[in-house]
Coordinates of C-alpha atoms in Angstrom, one line a residue:
Chain A
X1 CA 106.0 112.9 343.5
X2 CA 103.2 115.4 342.9
X3 CA 102.9 117.7 340.0
X4 CA 104.4 120.6 341.9
X5 CA 107.5 118.7 342.8
X6 CA 107.8 117.4 339.2
X7 CA 107.7 121.0 338.0
X8 CA 110.3 122.1 340.5
X9 CA 112.7 119.2 339.8
X10 CA 112.4 119.5 336.1
X11 CA 112.5 123.3 335.9
X12 CA 109.4 123.2 333.7
X13 CA 106.5 125.4 334.9
X14 CA 103.4 123.7 336.3
X15 CA 101.3 125.3 333.5
X16 CA 103.6 123.8 330.8
X17 CA 103.6 120.4 332.5
X18 CA 99.7 120.4 332.4
X19 CA 99.9 121.5 328.7
X20 CA 102.2 118.6 327.9
X21 CA 99.8 116.2 329.7
X22 CA 96.8 117.5 327.8
X23 CA 98.7 117.3 324.5
X24 CA 99.7 113.7 325.2
X25 CA 103.5 114.4 325.2
X26 CA 103.7 113.4 328.8
X27 CA 101.9 110.3 330.0
X28 CA 99.3 110.7 332.8
X29 CA 100.5 110.0 336.3
X30 CA 99.1 107.3 338.6
X31 CA 95.9 108.6 340.2
X32 CA 96.0 108.7 344.0
X33 CA 92.8 110.7 344.5
X34 CA 90.1 112.4 342.4
X35 CA 92.3 115.5 341.9
X36 CA 95.9 114.2 342.5
X37 CA 98.3 112.0 340.6
X38 CA 101.8 110.6 341.3
X39 CA 104.7 111.1 338.9
X40 CA 108.0 109.3 338.8
X41 CA 111.5 109.5 337.3
X42 CA 110.2 108.4 333.9
X43 CA 108.2 111.6 333.8
X44 CA 111.2 113.6 334.8
X45 CA 113.2 112.0 331.9
X46 CA 110.4 112.6 329.5
X47 CA 110.2 116.3 330.5
X48 CA 113.9 116.6 329.7
X49 CA 113.3 115.1 326.3
X50 CA 110.3 117.4 325.7
X51 CA 112.4 120.4 326.6
X52 CA 115.2 119.3 324.3
X53 CA 112.7 118.9 321.4
X54 CA 110.7 122.1 321.9
X55 CA 113.2 124.6 323.3
X56 CA 116.6 123.4 322.1
X57 CA 115.5 121.7 318.9
X58 CA 112.8 124.2 317.9
X59 CA 110.3 121.5 317.0
X60 CA 106.6 122.0 317.0
X61 CA 104.4 120.0 319.4
X62 CA 103.2 117.8 316.6
X63 CA 106.7 117.1 315.4
X64 CA 107.6 116.2 319.0
X65 CA 104.7 113.9 319.1
X66 CA 106.0 112.2 315.9
X67 CA 109.4 111.7 317.6
X68 CA 107.8 110.2 320.7
X69 CA 105.6 107.8 318.6
X70 CA 108.7 106.4 316.9
X71 CA 110.7 106.3 320.1
X72 CA 108.0 104.2 321.8
X73 CA 107.3 101.9 318.9
X74 CA 109.3 98.6 319.2
X75 CA 109.1 98.2 315.5
X76 CA 111.7 100.9 315.0
X77 CA 115.4 100.3 315.6
X78 CA 117.8 102.7 317.3
X79 CA 119.2 104.1 314.1
X80 CA 115.7 105.0 312.9
X81 CA 114.6 106.4 316.2
X82 CA 117.6 108.8 316.4
X83 CA 117.3 109.5 312.7
X84 CA 113.7 110.6 312.8
X85 CA 114.6 113.1 315.6
X86 CA 117.4 114.6 313.6
X87 CA 115.3 114.7 310.4
X88 CA 112.7 116.9 312.3
X89 CA 115.1 119.5 313.5
X90 CA 115.1 122.9 311.8
X91 CA 116.0 124.1 309.2
X92 CA 113.3 122.4 307.1
X93 CA 114.0 123.7 303.6
X94 CA 111.0 123.3 301.2
X95 CA 112.0 122.6 297.5
X96 CA 110.4 124.9 294.9
X97 CA 106.9 123.8 293.8
X98 CA 106.8 122.4 290.3
X99 CA 103.5 124.3 289.5
X100 CA 104.6 127.9 289.4
X101 CA 108.2 127.3 288.2
X102 CA 108.8 124.0 286.5
X103 CA 112.4 125.0 285.5
X104 CA 113.4 125.9 289.1
X105 CA 111.9 122.6 290.4
X106 CA 113.8 120.6 287.7
X107 CA 117.1 122.4 288.5
X108 CA 116.6 121.8 292.2
X109 CA 115.8 118.1 291.7
X110 CA 118.9 117.6 289.4
X111 CA 121.2 119.5 291.8
X112 CA 119.9 117.5 294.8
X113 CA 120.5 114.2 293.0
X114 CA 124.0 115.4 292.1
X115 CA 124.8 116.2 295.7
X116 CA 123.5 112.8 296.9
X117 CA 125.5 111.0 294.3
X118 CA 128.7 112.8 295.3
X119 CA 128.2 112.0 299.0
X120 CA 127.4 108.3 298.3
X121 CA 129.9 107.6 295.5
X122 CA 132.9 109.8 296.4
X123 CA 132.6 109.8 300.2
X124 CA 130.8 106.4 300.5
X125 CA 128.3 107.8 303.0
X126 CA 125.3 105.6 303.9
X127 CA 122.6 108.2 303.8
X128 CA 119.0 108.1 302.7
X129 CA 117.5 110.2 299.9
X130 CA 115.0 111.6 302.4
X131 CA 117.6 113.5 304.5
X132 CA 116.4 117.1 304.9
X133 CA 120.1 118.2 305.0
X134 CA 120.2 117.4 301.3
X135 CA 117.6 120.2 300.8
X136 CA 119.6 122.5 302.9
X137 CA 122.7 121.9 300.8
X138 CA 120.7 122.3 297.6
X139 CA 119.3 125.7 298.7
X140 CA 122.8 126.9 299.8
X141 CA 124.4 126.1 296.5
X142 CA 121.4 127.5 294.6
X143 CA 121.6 130.8 296.6
X144 CA 125.4 131.0 296.0
X145 CA 124.9 130.5 292.3
X146 CA 122.0 133.0 292.1
X147 CA 124.3 135.6 293.7
X148 CA 127.0 134.9 291.1
X149 CA 129.4 132.9 293.3
X150 CA 131.1 129.7 292.3
X151 CA 129.5 126.8 294.1
X152 CA 130.7 123.4 292.7
X153 CA 129.1 120.3 294.0
X154 CA 132.7 118.9 294.1
X155 CA 133.6 121.4 296.8
X156 CA 131.3 119.5 299.2
X157 CA 133.7 116.5 299.2
X158 CA 136.4 118.5 301.1
X159 CA 133.9 119.7 303.7
X160 CA 132.6 116.2 304.1
X161 CA 136.0 114.7 304.6
X162 CA 137.0 117.3 307.2
X163 CA 133.7 117.0 309.2
X164 CA 133.5 113.2 309.2
X165 CA 136.0 112.7 312.1
X166 CA 134.2 115.3 314.2
X167 CA 130.9 113.6 313.6
X168 CA 132.3 110.2 314.5
X169 CA 133.7 111.5 317.8
X170 CA 130.5 113.3 318.6
X171 CA 128.4 110.3 317.8
X172 CA 130.4 108.1 320.2
X173 CA 128.9 110.0 323.1
X174 CA 125.4 109.3 321.9
X175 CA 126.1 105.6 321.3
X176 CA 127.2 105.1 324.9
X177 CA 123.7 106.1 326.2
X178 CA 121.7 102.9 326.5
X179 CA 118.3 104.4 327.2
X180 CA 116.6 105.5 323.9
X181 CA 114.7 108.5 325.2
X182 CA 118.0 109.9 326.7
X183 CA 119.8 109.1 323.5
X184 CA 117.2 111.1 321.5
X185 CA 117.5 114.0 323.9
X186 CA 121.3 114.0 323.6
X187 CA 121.1 113.7 319.8
X188 CA 119.0 116.8 319.7
X189 CA 121.0 118.7 322.2
X190 CA 124.4 117.9 320.8
X191 CA 123.3 118.4 317.2
X192 CA 121.9 121.9 317.8
X193 CA 124.0 123.2 320.7
X194 CA 127.3 122.4 319.0
X195 CA 126.3 124.1 315.7
X196 CA 127.4 127.6 316.9
X197 CA 130.7 126.0 318.2
X198 CA 131.5 124.7 314.7
X199 CA 130.7 128.0 313.1
X200 CA 132.6 130.1 315.6
X201 CA 135.7 128.0 315.3
X202 CA 135.5 128.2 311.5
X203 CA 135.6 132.0 311.8
X204 CA 138.5 131.9 314.2
X205 CA 140.3 129.6 311.9
X206 CA 139.8 132.1 309.1
X207 CA 141.3 134.8 311.3
X208 CA 144.3 132.7 311.9
X209 CA 144.8 131.9 308.2
X210 CA 144.5 135.6 307.3
X211 CA 146.9 136.6 310.1
X212 CA 149.5 134.2 308.8
X213 CA 149.1 135.4 305.2
X214 CA 149.6 139.0 306.3
X215 CA 152.3 138.8 309.1
X216 CA 153.2 141.9 310.9
X217 CA 150.0 143.9 310.1
X218 CA 147.8 145.1 313.0
X219 CA 144.9 142.9 313.9
X220 CA 141.2 143.9 313.6
X221 CA 140.0 145.5 316.8
X222 CA 143.4 146.2 318.2
X223 CA 143.1 149.4 320.3
X224 CA 145.0 152.4 319.0
Chain B
X1 CA 125.0 155.2 283.3
X2 CA 121.9 156.8 284.9
X3 CA 120.3 155.7 288.1
X4 CA 117.7 153.6 286.4
X5 CA 120.3 151.6 284.5
X6 CA 122.4 151.3 287.7
X7 CA 119.3 149.9 289.4
X8 CA 118.6 147.5 286.6
X9 CA 122.1 146.1 286.2
X10 CA 122.7 145.7 290.0
X11 CA 119.2 144.2 290.7
X12 CA 118.8 146.8 293.5
X13 CA 115.6 148.8 293.4
X14 CA 115.9 152.5 292.5
X15 CA 114.4 153.4 295.9
X16 CA 117.1 151.4 297.7
X17 CA 119.8 153.0 295.5
X18 CA 118.5 156.5 296.5
X19 CA 118.4 155.4 300.2
X20 CA 122.1 154.2 300.1
X21 CA 123.0 157.5 298.4
X22 CA 121.3 159.5 301.2
X23 CA 122.9 157.3 303.9
X24 CA 126.4 157.8 302.4
X25 CA 126.9 154.1 301.7
X26 CA 127.0 154.8 298.0
X27 CA 129.1 157.8 296.8
X28 CA 127.3 160.4 294.7
X29 CA 127.4 160.1 290.9
X30 CA 129.0 162.8 288.7
X31 CA 126.3 165.5 288.1
X32 CA 125.4 166.0 284.4
X33 CA 122.5 168.3 284.9
X34 CA 120.5 169.8 287.8
X35 CA 118.5 166.6 288.3
X36 CA 120.7 163.8 286.7
X37 CA 124.0 162.2 287.6
X38 CA 126.2 159.6 286.0
X39 CA 127.2 156.4 287.7
X40 CA 130.0 153.9 286.8
X41 CA 131.3 150.4 287.5
X42 CA 132.6 151.5 290.9
X43 CA 129.0 152.2 291.9
X44 CA 127.9 148.8 290.6
X45 CA 130.7 147.1 292.6
X46 CA 129.8 149.1 295.7
X47 CA 126.2 148.0 295.4
X48 CA 127.2 144.4 295.3
X49 CA 129.2 145.0 298.5
X50 CA 126.3 146.8 300.2
X51 CA 123.9 143.9 299.3
X52 CA 126.4 141.4 300.7
X53 CA 126.7 143.4 304.0
X54 CA 123.0 144.1 304.5
X55 CA 121.2 141.1 302.9
X56 CA 123.6 138.2 303.1
X57 CA 125.6 139.4 306.2
X58 CA 122.6 140.8 308.1
X59 CA 124.5 143.9 309.1
X60 CA 122.8 147.2 310.0
X61 CA 123.4 150.3 307.9
X62 CA 125.6 151.8 310.6
X63 CA 127.7 148.6 310.7
X64 CA 128.0 148.6 306.9
X65 CA 129.2 152.2 307.2
X66 CA 131.9 151.1 309.7
X67 CA 133.1 148.4 307.3
X68 CA 133.2 150.9 304.4
X69 CA 135.1 153.5 306.5
X70 CA 137.8 150.9 307.2
X71 CA 137.8 149.6 303.7
X72 CA 138.5 153.1 302.3
X73 CA 141.1 154.1 304.9
X74 CA 144.6 153.5 303.6
X75 CA 145.9 153.3 307.2
X76 CA 144.3 149.8 307.5
X77 CA 145.9 146.7 306.0
X78 CA 144.1 144.0 304.2
X79 CA 144.0 141.6 307.2
X80 CA 142.3 144.4 309.3
X81 CA 139.9 145.3 306.5
X82 CA 138.6 141.8 306.1
X83 CA 138.7 141.2 309.8
X84 CA 136.5 144.1 310.7
X85 CA 133.9 142.9 308.2
X86 CA 133.9 139.4 309.7
X87 CA 133.8 140.8 313.3
X88 CA 130.6 142.7 312.4
X89 CA 128.7 139.7 311.1
X90 CA 126.0 138.2 313.3
X91 CA 125.7 136.5 315.7
X92 CA 126.9 139.3 318.1
X93 CA 126.7 137.7 321.6
X94 CA 126.7 140.1 324.5
X95 CA 128.4 138.9 327.7
X96 CA 126.4 139.1 330.9
X97 CA 126.5 142.6 332.6
X98 CA 128.6 142.6 335.8
X99 CA 126.0 144.8 337.6
X100 CA 123.0 142.5 338.0
X101 CA 125.0 139.2 338.2
X102 CA 128.6 139.5 339.2
X103 CA 129.1 135.8 339.5
X104 CA 127.8 135.1 336.0
X105 CA 130.0 137.8 334.6
X106 CA 133.1 136.4 336.4
X107 CA 132.3 132.9 335.2
X108 CA 131.9 134.2 331.6
X109 CA 135.2 136.1 331.7
X110 CA 137.1 133.1 333.1
X111 CA 135.6 130.7 330.5
X112 CA 136.3 133.1 327.6
X113 CA 139.9 133.4 328.8
X114 CA 140.2 129.6 329.0
X115 CA 138.9 129.2 325.5
X116 CA 141.3 131.9 324.1
X117 CA 144.2 130.2 325.9
X118 CA 143.4 126.8 324.4
X119 CA 143.1 128.2 320.9
X120 CA 146.4 130.1 321.2
X121 CA 148.4 127.6 323.2
X122 CA 147.2 124.2 322.0
X123 CA 146.3 125.1 318.4
X124 CA 148.7 128.0 318.0
X125 CA 146.1 130.2 316.4
X126 CA 146.9 133.9 315.8
X127 CA 143.6 135.4 316.9
X128 CA 142.8 138.6 318.9
X129 CA 141.1 138.7 322.2
X130 CA 138.4 140.9 320.6
X131 CA 137.1 138.2 318.2
X132 CA 133.3 138.0 318.7
X133 CA 133.4 134.3 317.9
X134 CA 135.0 133.9 321.4
X135 CA 131.8 135.2 322.9
X136 CA 129.8 132.8 320.7
X137 CA 131.9 129.9 322.0
X138 CA 131.5 131.1 325.6
X139 CA 127.8 131.2 325.3
X140 CA 127.5 127.8 323.6
X141 CA 129.5 126.1 326.4
X142 CA 127.7 128.0 329.1
X143 CA 124.3 126.9 327.7
X144 CA 125.4 123.3 327.4
X145 CA 126.6 123.3 331.0
X146 CA 123.4 125.1 332.2
X147 CA 121.4 122.3 330.6
X148 CA 123.5 119.6 332.3
X149 CA 125.6 118.5 329.4
X150 CA 129.4 118.0 329.5
X151 CA 131.1 120.8 327.6
X152 CA 134.9 120.7 328.2
X153 CA 137.0 123.5 326.7
X154 CA 139.4 120.8 325.6
X155 CA 136.7 119.4 323.2
X156 CA 137.2 122.6 321.1
X157 CA 140.7 121.5 320.1
X158 CA 139.3 118.5 318.1
X159 CA 136.8 120.8 316.3
X160 CA 139.5 123.4 315.6
X161 CA 141.9 120.8 314.1
X162 CA 139.2 119.5 311.8
X163 CA 138.0 122.9 310.7
X164 CA 141.5 124.5 310.1
X165 CA 142.1 122.8 306.6
X166 CA 138.6 123.8 305.4
X167 CA 139.2 127.4 306.5
X168 CA 142.6 127.5 304.8
X169 CA 141.1 126.2 301.5
X170 CA 138.2 128.7 301.8
X171 CA 140.5 131.6 302.5
X172 CA 142.6 130.9 299.4
X173 CA 139.6 132.0 297.2
X174 CA 139.5 135.4 299.1
X175 CA 143.2 135.9 299.0
X176 CA 143.2 135.6 295.2
X177 CA 140.8 138.6 294.8
X178 CA 143.1 141.7 294.4
X179 CA 140.5 144.5 294.9
X180 CA 139.7 145.1 298.6
X181 CA 136.0 145.9 298.2
X182 CA 135.4 142.7 296.2
X183 CA 137.4 140.7 298.8
X184 CA 135.3 142.1 301.6
X185 CA 132.2 141.2 299.7
X186 CA 133.4 137.7 299.1
X187 CA 134.5 137.3 302.8
X188 CA 131.0 138.1 303.9
X189 CA 129.3 136.0 301.2
X190 CA 131.5 132.9 301.7
X191 CA 131.5 133.1 305.5
X192 CA 127.7 133.3 305.8
X193 CA 126.5 131.3 302.8
X194 CA 128.7 128.3 303.5
X195 CA 127.6 128.0 307.1
X196 CA 124.5 126.0 306.3
X197 CA 126.7 123.8 304.1
X198 CA 129.0 123.0 307.0
X199 CA 126.1 122.3 309.3
X200 CA 124.2 120.1 306.8
X201 CA 127.2 118.0 306.0
X202 CA 127.8 117.5 309.8
X203 CA 124.3 116.1 310.1
X204 CA 124.7 113.8 307.1
X205 CA 128.0 112.6 308.5
X206 CA 126.2 111.8 311.7
X207 CA 123.7 109.7 309.7
X208 CA 126.5 107.8 308.0
X209 CA 128.2 107.1 311.4
X210 CA 124.9 105.9 312.9
X211 CA 124.1 103.7 309.8
X212 CA 127.5 102.0 310.1
X213 CA 127.1 101.4 313.9
X214 CA 123.7 99.8 313.2
X215 CA 124.1 97.8 310.0
X216 CA 121.1 96.1 308.5
X217 CA 118.5 98.2 310.2
X218 CA 116.0 100.3 308.2
X219 CA 116.8 103.9 307.6
X220 CA 114.8 106.9 308.9
X221 CA 112.2 107.9 306.4
X222 CA 112.3 104.7 304.4
X223 CA 108.8 104.2 302.9
X224 CA 107.0 101.1 304.2

């Protein structure tokens, strides 16, 4: 197909397709004349992945390029390929710099190590020390403590135990996709797009718990 | 205490304290001279709640005023008071307008009703039809479907069942706070500040699931 058809079938504008070609995210088509090239289904699939990385996943073009480099390199296994995509998703929390505030840096490092030890030792999770989600957890607990709320590392065990069965069921869908590019695309889409689902259901569960603790009282938002 | 001490002890700048006084979020102090007023621990507690609503909860000043109006009105029970605070937290998802796109509006309304029926009938949750989290769920499933992913309403049951025990344990902390203003403050803080915790642990659980499915392969981010 020509670029115009590729644009139409993928729903990606021709200008964006040309930009991805220039940036090397999308491989060049097969030249058929001095000014025309042919594109195929691999290009369509790649455009879906690019859209997942940039729009759904919120990655930068250079992060997307990193994911593609790993996806195409036969030296990397499937676990690594999907892992690198997940590791590059926002939020990317930066630990405090040791230079201006050595105490804050040391406290961060100690708390992060405590969290990792809990997840590995108490939950038995096989996770690397490089996982950015460890920094997200460290920041969340630090913020809670700074604001004067209790935030024990031990609390995390309960959350982890409750979330593990969801994660297993979710991952089953990814595992059944044989093609790596499609699996990466699905990893990004499911990771990001189900996040509001998890958070919204947690809030609704709170409402149910509160309603049961206070039976017979009117509900929030009930019209007069 | 005077305004300067109130500012110092609360960590809220004097300019912000004056702004909250003008906007009616913070009640006036007791006048001790033409230009001075005395403030007490109720003001300190109210400033903590205001900070929770505006900074942590991301509410507007007028939304914060709505929460305070309900919090102070003896006609409202505890379930309603905490509920209205939760309902005003972001994200506030707006359903599609019926005027420009009647079909999208009808699809939204039908999907939202389907979600509410599942949560009430299959999970037995006591939730109102006004809960904004129902709109968040409707948008998430709509987005997934628009992008070509499977997003069955029935999937939500699994998430709901996994999250219910977390929500119950979390809510226990709120329930033990006798004073309503403090309970509202804690509702906002725990709801919002534990959201990244839930999402980060879900990602780490995915990594563990993937590592077990692909044993012996290197992990993402492992140095060469």
